[in-house]
Amino acid sequence: MAGGSSINVLEQFELHPVLGGFGEALRFSQAPVFMIVACVIVLAFLHYGMKPAAVVPGRLQAAAEVCYEFVRNLAVDTIGPEGVAFFPFIFALFFFILAGNYLGLLPYSYTFTSHIAVTFAMAMMVFILSVIVSLKVQGFKFFAHFMPPGAPVALAPLLVPIEILSFLSRPVSLSIRLFANMVAGHVMFDIFASFVIMLAGLGFFGDVLAVGPLVINIALMGLELLVGVLQAYVFAILTCIYLREAVSH
Amino acid sequence: MRLPVSLIRHSLMMGVASLPLLVAAAPGAHAAGMPQLDFRNPLLTGQVVWGAGIFLFFYLALRGWALPRVGTVLENRSQRINGDLDQAHQAKADADAAVRDLNQTKKAAAAEAQAHLDSVLAAEKKAAADRLAQLGAKLETEIAAAEAGVAKERAQALQSLRPIAGDVAEALVRRLTGVAPDRSRIEQAVATVAARVQG
């Protein structure tokens, strides 16, 4: 945040050990804490939502059912009938990212999806899963995908490396997309919030001018709410697309 | 084709287990001031390891506990709705059949009543015609008997009228002429007039 007259917008992404020396020894920072909070919120939402198990659902149960059916339809419509097996994974991925993105919008919280290490780890998990499923389902035919069908054999030395590079870039693009969106949003928040504080220290005219960045920050919150769900959706649907390619012959 | 769940689980576990290695092996891209790229920070790799464990637990909790609960409720509702729909369809079919039976019964009852009415009417008509015929015959007989009686009475009256006419004629002639007429001539004249009247 603002330190004196300078702005350190990257300070919010720093990791600090929690639980004192115990947390330091276990390398337990605020990121895993908010990961646990995110998981607990999602599981509690499903638990308390589905507690009545009513035929005619209440609001919370209807919301839980809508979430279930939304991700299930996403998985099955994109991957195909095999998507049923991947549905819990897609659900976990989508809501882990969504809860992480939204938790980061709360004051004094931490956005674990703003760390490239976390997003790259998730992207690699998807990538490795899709490769394993591809090898299991397609066998060595999987490698035939690196040579586009119908292309002249003479172009193979050029096309195959391009295709391999394109394939290997998937986890990079998947992780950087989420990371960059989250970082950009939070940096913008921090910059405009710092403007508010800095302008407020300039007296009456500063107070009046500070309304501008404050309004922008409110608008940014709306945008970040949209970006948060959109990035979770993009991550989930790209995972579904990679898995569809993996299970198709 | 259905993929075995164990394949996904094993793949996930392998993927999750390999993440810290991938992160640790990442190039030392430490940009000054960017905490996300400070790979020397043990907390950065630590959050990936913790995240892998937390995500694995989250996935297993969802797959084994939370999502099946939602799925069961949705399945039960779907079954119940389908069952209710089947019952409604059955009830409608039963109601349609009952209405069809009712219409058929009504039609049959109406036809039977009409036939009964027709038969009763026909029987009544026949009975009435029989009674009329009997009455006609009886009346004919009575008329014939009455006519015969009338003819007999008339004949008797005519028979008893001749002596009276003879006596009246004889008395008139005697009063007019003062002479007693011949009785045989008077009876002959009466007979002639009577024959003319009767003829």
Short mmCIF file of N, CA and C in Angstrom, two decimals, chain A residues 9-155:
data_model
loop_
_atom_site.label_atom_id
_atom_site.label_comp_id
_atom_site.label_asym_id
_atom_site.label_seq_id
_atom_site.Cartn_x
_atom_site.Cartn_y
_atom_site.Cartn_z
N VAL A 9 2.66 -1.11 -4.77
CA VAL A 9 1.46 -1.90 -5.08
C VAL A 9 1.73 -3.40 -5.04
N LEU A 10 2.99 -3.80 -5.01
CA LEU A 10 3.30 -5.23 -5.03
C LEU A 10 3.42 -5.82 -3.63
N GLU A 11 3.36 -4.94 -2.66
CA GLU A 11 3.49 -5.39 -1.28
C GLU A 11 2.38 -6.37 -0.90
N GLN A 12 1.22 -6.14 -1.49
CA GLN A 12 0.06 -7.00 -1.17
C GLN A 12 0.25 -8.45 -1.59
N PHE A 13 1.21 -8.70 -2.48
CA PHE A 13 1.42 -10.08 -2.95
C PHE A 13 2.50 -10.82 -2.16
N GLU A 14 3.08 -10.12 -1.20
CA GLU A 14 4.14 -10.77 -0.42
C GLU A 14 3.57 -11.84 0.49
N LEU A 15 4.38 -12.87 0.66
CA LEU A 15 3.97 -13.98 1.53
C LEU A 15 4.61 -13.80 2.90
N HIS A 16 3.82 -14.05 3.92
CA HIS A 16 4.33 -13.96 5.29
C HIS A 16 3.97 -15.24 6.02
N PRO A 17 4.89 -15.73 6.83
CA PRO A 17 4.54 -16.94 7.58
C PRO A 17 3.47 -16.65 8.63
N VAL A 18 2.57 -17.58 8.78
CA VAL A 18 1.57 -17.44 9.84
C VAL A 18 1.91 -18.44 10.93
N LEU A 19 1.30 -18.30 12.09
CA LEU A 19 1.52 -19.17 13.26
C LEU A 19 2.98 -19.11 13.74
N GLY A 20 3.62 -17.95 13.49
CA GLY A 20 4.95 -17.72 14.03
C GLY A 20 6.01 -18.67 13.49
N GLY A 21 6.85 -19.14 14.38
CA GLY A 21 7.95 -20.02 13.98
C GLY A 21 7.47 -21.35 13.45
N PHE A 22 6.35 -21.80 13.98
CA PHE A 22 5.77 -23.07 13.52
C PHE A 22 5.41 -22.97 12.03
N GLY A 23 4.75 -21.85 11.67
CA GLY A 23 4.38 -21.63 10.28
C GLY A 23 5.60 -21.47 9.39
N GLU A 24 6.62 -20.81 9.93
CA GLU A 24 7.84 -20.60 9.15
C GLU A 24 8.53 -21.93 8.86
N ALA A 25 8.53 -22.78 9.88
CA ALA A 25 9.17 -24.09 9.71
C ALA A 25 8.42 -24.93 8.68
N LEU A 26 7.11 -24.80 8.69
CA LEU A 26 6.29 -25.59 7.75
C LEU A 26 6.05 -24.85 6.44
N ARG A 27 6.67 -23.67 6.32
CA ARG A 27 6.48 -22.83 5.13
C ARG A 27 4.99 -22.56 4.90
N PHE A 28 4.33 -22.29 6.00
CA PHE A 28 2.87 -22.09 5.96
C PHE A 28 2.59 -20.59 5.99
N SER A 29 2.23 -20.06 4.82
CA SER A 29 1.97 -18.61 4.71
C SER A 29 0.47 -18.35 4.68
N GLN A 30 0.12 -17.08 4.43
CA GLN A 30 -1.31 -16.75 4.37
C GLN A 30 -1.99 -17.36 3.13
N ALA A 31 -1.19 -17.73 2.11
CA ALA A 31 -1.80 -18.31 0.90
C ALA A 31 -2.49 -19.65 1.22
N PRO A 32 -1.81 -20.60 1.88
CA PRO A 32 -2.53 -21.84 2.23
C PRO A 32 -3.70 -21.60 3.16
N VAL A 33 -3.58 -20.56 4.03
CA VAL A 33 -4.71 -20.27 4.93
C VAL A 33 -5.95 -19.92 4.10
N PHE A 34 -5.75 -19.06 3.10
CA PHE A 34 -6.91 -18.67 2.30
C PHE A 34 -7.35 -19.78 1.34
N MET A 35 -6.42 -20.66 0.99
CA MET A 35 -6.84 -21.84 0.21
C MET A 35 -7.77 -22.70 1.06
N ILE A 36 -7.39 -22.89 2.33
CA ILE A 36 -8.23 -23.68 3.23
C ILE A 36 -9.57 -22.99 3.43
N VAL A 37 -9.53 -21.65 3.62
CA VAL A 37 -10.78 -20.90 3.80
C VAL A 37 -11.68 -21.07 2.58
N ALA A 38 -11.07 -20.98 1.39
CA ALA A 38 -11.85 -21.12 0.15
C ALA A 38 -12.51 -22.50 0.08
N CYS A 39 -11.73 -23.54 0.40
CA CYS A 39 -12.27 -24.91 0.35
C CYS A 39 -13.38 -25.09 1.38
N VAL A 40 -13.14 -24.54 2.59
CA VAL A 40 -14.14 -24.68 3.65
C VAL A 40 -15.43 -23.97 3.26
N ILE A 41 -15.30 -22.79 2.66
CA ILE A 41 -16.50 -22.04 2.25
C ILE A 41 -17.30 -22.84 1.22
N VAL A 42 -16.60 -23.39 0.24
CA VAL A 42 -17.31 -24.14 -0.81
C VAL A 42 -17.95 -25.40 -0.22
N LEU A 43 -17.20 -26.12 0.61
CA LEU A 43 -17.75 -27.35 1.20
C LEU A 43 -18.90 -27.03 2.15
N ALA A 44 -18.76 -25.93 2.92
CA ALA A 44 -19.84 -25.53 3.84
C ALA A 44 -21.07 -25.12 3.05
N PHE A 45 -20.84 -24.41 1.96
CA PHE A 45 -21.96 -24.00 1.09
C PHE A 45 -22.72 -25.22 0.59
N LEU A 46 -21.98 -26.23 0.13
CA LEU A 46 -22.64 -27.44 -0.38
C LEU A 46 -23.30 -28.21 0.77
N HIS A 47 -22.60 -28.25 1.93
CA HIS A 47 -23.13 -29.01 3.07
C HIS A 47 -24.43 -28.39 3.58
N TYR A 48 -24.39 -27.09 3.89
CA TYR A 48 -25.58 -26.45 4.45
C TYR A 48 -26.66 -26.24 3.37
N GLY A 49 -26.22 -26.06 2.14
CA GLY A 49 -27.19 -25.93 1.06
C GLY A 49 -27.99 -27.21 0.87
N MET A 50 -27.29 -28.34 0.96
CA MET A 50 -27.97 -29.61 0.67
C MET A 50 -28.49 -30.29 1.93
N LYS A 51 -28.35 -29.63 3.08
CA LYS A 51 -28.81 -30.25 4.33
C LYS A 51 -30.31 -30.58 4.30
N PRO A 52 -31.17 -29.66 3.83
CA PRO A 52 -32.61 -30.01 3.81
C PRO A 52 -32.91 -31.16 2.84
N ALA A 53 -32.11 -31.28 1.79
CA ALA A 53 -32.33 -32.32 0.76
C ALA A 53 -33.80 -32.36 0.34
N ALA A 54 -34.38 -31.16 0.20
CA ALA A 54 -35.82 -31.06 -0.08
C ALA A 54 -36.10 -31.26 -1.57
N VAL A 55 -37.28 -31.79 -1.83
CA VAL A 55 -37.69 -31.96 -3.23
C VAL A 55 -37.95 -30.58 -3.85
N VAL A 56 -38.58 -29.71 -3.05
CA VAL A 56 -38.73 -28.32 -3.49
C VAL A 56 -37.67 -27.51 -2.74
N PRO A 57 -36.58 -27.12 -3.43
CA PRO A 57 -35.43 -26.56 -2.72
C PRO A 57 -35.66 -25.12 -2.25
N GLY A 58 -34.97 -24.78 -1.15
CA GLY A 58 -34.93 -23.39 -0.68
C GLY A 58 -33.88 -22.64 -1.49
N ARG A 59 -33.60 -21.40 -1.07
CA ARG A 59 -32.68 -20.58 -1.86
C ARG A 59 -31.27 -21.15 -1.89
N LEU A 60 -30.76 -21.53 -0.69
CA LEU A 60 -29.38 -22.01 -0.60
C LEU A 60 -29.24 -23.34 -1.34
N GLN A 61 -30.23 -24.20 -1.16
CA GLN A 61 -30.18 -25.50 -1.85
C GLN A 61 -30.27 -25.31 -3.36
N ALA A 62 -31.15 -24.39 -3.78
CA ALA A 62 -31.27 -24.12 -5.22
C ALA A 62 -29.94 -23.60 -5.77
N ALA A 63 -29.27 -22.74 -4.98
CA ALA A 63 -27.98 -22.19 -5.43
C ALA A 63 -26.95 -23.32 -5.55
N ALA A 64 -26.93 -24.22 -4.56
CA ALA A 64 -25.98 -25.34 -4.60
C ALA A 64 -26.26 -26.22 -5.81
N GLU A 65 -27.55 -26.45 -6.08
CA GLU A 65 -27.91 -27.30 -7.21
C GLU A 65 -27.57 -26.64 -8.54
N VAL A 66 -27.77 -25.32 -8.60
CA VAL A 66 -27.43 -24.59 -9.83
C VAL A 66 -25.92 -24.70 -10.09
N CYS A 67 -25.11 -24.55 -9.04
CA CYS A 67 -23.65 -24.66 -9.19
C CYS A 67 -23.28 -26.06 -9.69
N TYR A 68 -23.89 -27.06 -9.08
CA TYR A 68 -23.63 -28.46 -9.46
C TYR A 68 -23.97 -28.68 -10.93
N GLU A 69 -25.17 -28.27 -11.30
CA GLU A 69 -25.63 -28.54 -12.67
C GLU A 69 -24.86 -27.70 -13.70
N PHE A 70 -24.47 -26.50 -13.31
CA PHE A 70 -23.71 -25.64 -14.22
C PHE A 70 -22.38 -26.30 -14.58
N VAL A 71 -21.65 -26.75 -13.56
CA VAL A 71 -20.34 -27.35 -13.83
C VAL A 71 -20.50 -28.72 -14.48
N ARG A 72 -21.50 -29.46 -14.09
CA ARG A 72 -21.73 -30.78 -14.68
C ARG A 72 -22.06 -30.64 -16.18
N ASN A 73 -22.94 -29.70 -16.49
CA ASN A 73 -23.27 -29.46 -17.91
C ASN A 73 -22.05 -28.98 -18.69
N LEU A 74 -21.25 -28.13 -18.04
CA LEU A 74 -20.02 -27.64 -18.67
C LEU A 74 -19.10 -28.82 -19.01
N ALA A 75 -18.94 -29.72 -18.05
CA ALA A 75 -18.04 -30.87 -18.24
C ALA A 75 -18.59 -31.83 -19.29
N VAL A 76 -19.87 -32.17 -19.16
CA VAL A 76 -20.44 -33.19 -20.06
C VAL A 76 -20.64 -32.63 -21.47
N ASP A 77 -21.08 -31.37 -21.57
CA ASP A 77 -21.29 -30.79 -22.90
C ASP A 77 -19.98 -30.60 -23.64
N THR A 78 -18.91 -30.28 -22.91
CA THR A 78 -17.63 -30.01 -23.58
C THR A 78 -16.84 -31.30 -23.81
N ILE A 79 -16.73 -32.11 -22.78
CA ILE A 79 -15.90 -33.33 -22.90
C ILE A 79 -16.68 -34.45 -23.59
N GLY A 80 -17.96 -34.52 -23.33
CA GLY A 80 -18.76 -35.63 -23.84
C GLY A 80 -19.18 -36.52 -22.68
N PRO A 81 -19.69 -37.72 -22.97
CA PRO A 81 -20.15 -38.61 -21.89
C PRO A 81 -19.04 -38.92 -20.88
N GLU A 82 -17.78 -38.90 -21.35
CA GLU A 82 -16.66 -39.19 -20.43
C GLU A 82 -16.49 -38.08 -19.41
N GLY A 83 -17.12 -36.93 -19.67
CA GLY A 83 -16.99 -35.79 -18.78
C GLY A 83 -17.52 -36.05 -17.39
N VAL A 84 -18.41 -37.05 -17.27
CA VAL A 84 -18.97 -37.38 -15.95
C VAL A 84 -17.85 -37.77 -14.99
N ALA A 85 -16.86 -38.52 -15.50
CA ALA A 85 -15.75 -38.96 -14.65
C ALA A 85 -14.89 -37.78 -14.22
N PHE A 86 -14.80 -36.75 -15.05
CA PHE A 86 -13.95 -35.60 -14.74
C PHE A 86 -14.71 -34.50 -14.00
N PHE A 87 -16.01 -34.68 -13.86
CA PHE A 87 -16.84 -33.62 -13.27
C PHE A 87 -16.35 -33.16 -11.89
N PRO A 88 -16.06 -34.07 -10.95
CA PRO A 88 -15.59 -33.58 -9.64
C PRO A 88 -14.30 -32.77 -9.75
N PHE A 89 -13.42 -33.16 -10.66
CA PHE A 89 -12.16 -32.43 -10.84
C PHE A 89 -12.42 -31.03 -11.38
N ILE A 90 -13.30 -30.94 -12.39
CA ILE A 90 -13.62 -29.63 -12.98
C ILE A 90 -14.30 -28.75 -11.93
N PHE A 91 -15.19 -29.38 -11.15
CA PHE A 91 -15.90 -28.64 -10.10
C PHE A 91 -14.90 -28.09 -9.08
N ALA A 92 -13.97 -28.95 -8.66
CA ALA A 92 -12.96 -28.54 -7.67
C ALA A 92 -12.12 -27.39 -8.22
N LEU A 93 -11.72 -27.54 -9.46
CA LEU A 93 -10.88 -26.52 -10.10
C LEU A 93 -11.62 -25.18 -10.19
N PHE A 94 -12.84 -25.23 -10.70
CA PHE A 94 -13.63 -24.02 -10.92
C PHE A 94 -13.88 -23.29 -9.60
N PHE A 95 -14.34 -24.02 -8.60
CA PHE A 95 -14.70 -23.35 -7.35
C PHE A 95 -13.48 -22.99 -6.50
N PHE A 96 -12.38 -23.73 -6.66
CA PHE A 96 -11.15 -23.36 -5.97
C PHE A 96 -10.67 -22.01 -6.48
N ILE A 97 -10.69 -21.85 -7.80
CA ILE A 97 -10.24 -20.58 -8.40
C ILE A 97 -11.24 -19.47 -8.10
N LEU A 98 -12.52 -19.77 -8.26
CA LEU A 98 -13.56 -18.75 -8.04
C LEU A 98 -13.52 -18.24 -6.60
N ALA A 99 -13.47 -19.17 -5.65
CA ALA A 99 -13.44 -18.77 -4.24
C ALA A 99 -12.16 -17.99 -3.95
N GLY A 100 -11.06 -18.43 -4.54
CA GLY A 100 -9.79 -17.72 -4.34
C GLY A 100 -9.85 -16.30 -4.89
N ASN A 101 -10.41 -16.16 -6.09
CA ASN A 101 -10.53 -14.83 -6.71
C ASN A 101 -11.41 -13.91 -5.87
N TYR A 102 -12.54 -14.45 -5.41
CA TYR A 102 -13.49 -13.61 -4.67
C TYR A 102 -13.00 -13.31 -3.25
N LEU A 103 -12.33 -14.28 -2.64
CA LEU A 103 -11.81 -14.03 -1.29
C LEU A 103 -10.82 -12.87 -1.33
N GLY A 104 -10.06 -12.79 -2.41
CA GLY A 104 -9.06 -11.74 -2.55
C GLY A 104 -9.66 -10.35 -2.63
N LEU A 105 -10.96 -10.26 -2.90
CA LEU A 105 -11.61 -8.95 -3.00
C LEU A 105 -12.00 -8.40 -1.63
N LEU A 106 -11.91 -9.24 -0.60
CA LEU A 106 -12.28 -8.79 0.74
C LEU A 106 -11.10 -8.06 1.38
N PRO A 107 -11.38 -7.05 2.18
CA PRO A 107 -10.29 -6.34 2.86
C PRO A 107 -9.53 -7.28 3.81
N TYR A 108 -8.22 -7.07 3.90
CA TYR A 108 -7.32 -7.84 4.77
C TYR A 108 -7.20 -9.30 4.33
N SER A 109 -7.65 -9.61 3.14
CA SER A 109 -7.52 -10.99 2.67
C SER A 109 -6.32 -11.11 1.74
N TYR A 110 -6.19 -12.27 1.12
CA TYR A 110 -5.04 -12.52 0.25
C TYR A 110 -5.52 -13.31 -0.97
N THR A 111 -5.04 -12.93 -2.15
CA THR A 111 -5.48 -13.58 -3.39
C THR A 111 -4.43 -14.62 -3.80
N PHE A 112 -4.67 -15.88 -3.48
CA PHE A 112 -3.64 -16.89 -3.81
C PHE A 112 -3.56 -17.16 -5.31
N THR A 113 -4.62 -16.77 -6.05
CA THR A 113 -4.57 -16.95 -7.51
C THR A 113 -3.75 -15.85 -8.20
N SER A 114 -3.22 -14.92 -7.40
CA SER A 114 -2.38 -13.87 -8.00
C SER A 114 -0.91 -14.29 -8.00
N HIS A 115 -0.64 -15.54 -7.62
CA HIS A 115 0.73 -16.05 -7.63
C HIS A 115 0.91 -17.00 -8.81
N ILE A 116 1.88 -16.68 -9.63
CA ILE A 116 2.13 -17.50 -10.82
C ILE A 116 2.48 -18.94 -10.42
N ALA A 117 3.11 -19.10 -9.26
CA ALA A 117 3.48 -20.45 -8.82
C ALA A 117 2.22 -21.29 -8.63
N VAL A 118 1.20 -20.67 -8.03
CA VAL A 118 -0.05 -21.41 -7.77
C VAL A 118 -0.79 -21.68 -9.10
N THR A 119 -0.92 -20.65 -9.92
CA THR A 119 -1.67 -20.84 -11.17
C THR A 119 -0.93 -21.79 -12.12
N PHE A 120 0.41 -21.68 -12.11
CA PHE A 120 1.19 -22.58 -12.97
C PHE A 120 1.10 -24.02 -12.46
N ALA A 121 1.07 -24.16 -11.16
CA ALA A 121 0.93 -25.51 -10.58
C ALA A 121 -0.41 -26.12 -11.00
N MET A 122 -1.45 -25.32 -10.94
CA MET A 122 -2.78 -25.83 -11.35
C MET A 122 -2.80 -26.12 -12.85
N ALA A 123 -2.18 -25.24 -13.63
CA ALA A 123 -2.14 -25.46 -15.08
C ALA A 123 -1.34 -26.72 -15.41
N MET A 124 -0.24 -26.93 -14.69
CA MET A 124 0.57 -28.13 -14.93
C MET A 124 -0.20 -29.39 -14.53
N MET A 125 -0.97 -29.26 -13.46
CA MET A 125 -1.79 -30.39 -13.03
C MET A 125 -2.77 -30.78 -14.15
N VAL A 126 -3.40 -29.78 -14.74
CA VAL A 126 -4.33 -30.02 -15.86
C VAL A 126 -3.57 -30.60 -17.05
N PHE A 127 -2.42 -30.03 -17.33
CA PHE A 127 -1.62 -30.46 -18.48
C PHE A 127 -1.18 -31.92 -18.32
N ILE A 128 -0.64 -32.24 -17.15
CA ILE A 128 -0.17 -33.62 -16.91
C ILE A 128 -1.35 -34.59 -16.95
N LEU A 129 -2.46 -34.18 -16.35
CA LEU A 129 -3.65 -35.05 -16.38
C LEU A 129 -4.08 -35.30 -17.82
N SER A 130 -4.10 -34.26 -18.64
CA SER A 130 -4.56 -34.42 -20.03
C SER A 130 -3.58 -35.31 -20.82
N VAL A 131 -2.28 -35.18 -20.54
CA VAL A 131 -1.30 -36.02 -21.24
C VAL A 131 -1.46 -37.48 -20.83
N ILE A 132 -1.63 -37.71 -19.53
CA ILE A 132 -1.79 -39.10 -19.05
C ILE A 132 -3.05 -39.73 -19.64
N VAL A 133 -4.15 -38.95 -19.63
CA VAL A 133 -5.41 -39.47 -20.19
C VAL A 133 -5.24 -39.72 -21.69
N SER A 134 -4.56 -38.81 -22.38
CA SER A 134 -4.33 -38.99 -23.83
C SER A 134 -3.56 -40.28 -24.09
N LEU A 135 -2.49 -40.48 -23.34
CA LEU A 135 -1.67 -41.68 -23.55
C LEU A 135 -2.46 -42.94 -23.20
N LYS A 136 -3.27 -42.85 -22.18
CA LYS A 136 -4.06 -44.02 -21.76
C LYS A 136 -5.13 -44.36 -22.80
N VAL A 137 -5.79 -43.33 -23.31
CA VAL A 137 -6.92 -43.56 -24.23
C VAL A 137 -6.43 -43.79 -25.66
N GLN A 138 -5.47 -42.98 -26.10
CA GLN A 138 -5.07 -43.03 -27.51
C GLN A 138 -3.79 -43.83 -27.75
N GLY A 139 -3.03 -44.09 -26.71
CA GLY A 139 -1.76 -44.80 -26.89
C GLY A 139 -0.79 -43.94 -27.68
N PHE A 140 -0.06 -44.59 -28.58
CA PHE A 140 0.95 -43.86 -29.36
C PHE A 140 0.32 -43.00 -30.45
N LYS A 141 -0.97 -43.23 -30.71
CA LYS A 141 -1.65 -42.37 -31.69
C LYS A 141 -1.69 -40.91 -31.22
N PHE A 142 -1.51 -40.74 -29.93
CA PHE A 142 -1.50 -39.39 -29.36
C PHE A 142 -0.44 -38.52 -30.05
N PHE A 143 0.72 -39.13 -30.34
CA PHE A 143 1.82 -38.35 -30.94
C PHE A 143 1.53 -37.98 -32.39
N ALA A 144 0.56 -38.69 -33.00
CA ALA A 144 0.20 -38.37 -34.39
C ALA A 144 -0.45 -37.00 -34.49
N HIS A 145 -0.99 -36.51 -33.36
CA HIS A 145 -1.65 -35.21 -33.38
C HIS A 145 -0.66 -34.07 -33.66
N PHE A 146 0.63 -34.34 -33.44
CA PHE A 146 1.61 -33.28 -33.67
C PHE A 146 1.90 -33.07 -35.15
N MET A 147 1.36 -33.97 -36.00
CA MET A 147 1.47 -33.78 -37.44
C MET A 147 0.05 -33.57 -37.98
N PRO A 148 -0.29 -32.35 -38.36
CA PRO A 148 -1.67 -32.10 -38.81
C PRO A 148 -2.05 -33.01 -39.99
N PRO A 149 -3.24 -33.60 -39.95
CA PRO A 149 -3.64 -34.51 -41.03
C PRO A 149 -3.76 -33.76 -42.36
N GLY A 150 -3.26 -34.38 -43.43
CA GLY A 150 -3.36 -33.78 -44.76
C GLY A 150 -2.20 -32.87 -45.10
N ALA A 151 -1.35 -32.57 -44.12
CA ALA A 151 -0.22 -31.67 -44.41
C ALA A 151 0.88 -32.45 -45.14
N PRO A 152 1.59 -31.78 -46.06
CA PRO A 152 2.66 -32.47 -46.79
C PRO A 152 3.76 -32.95 -45.83
N VAL A 153 4.24 -34.15 -46.12
CA VAL A 153 5.26 -34.75 -45.24
C VAL A 153 6.52 -33.88 -45.23
N ALA A 154 6.76 -33.22 -46.32
CA ALA A 154 7.96 -32.40 -46.42
C ALA A 154 7.97 -31.27 -45.40
N LEU A 155 6.76 -30.87 -44.97
CA LEU A 155 6.67 -29.77 -44.01
C LEU A 155 6.77 -30.24 -42.56
#
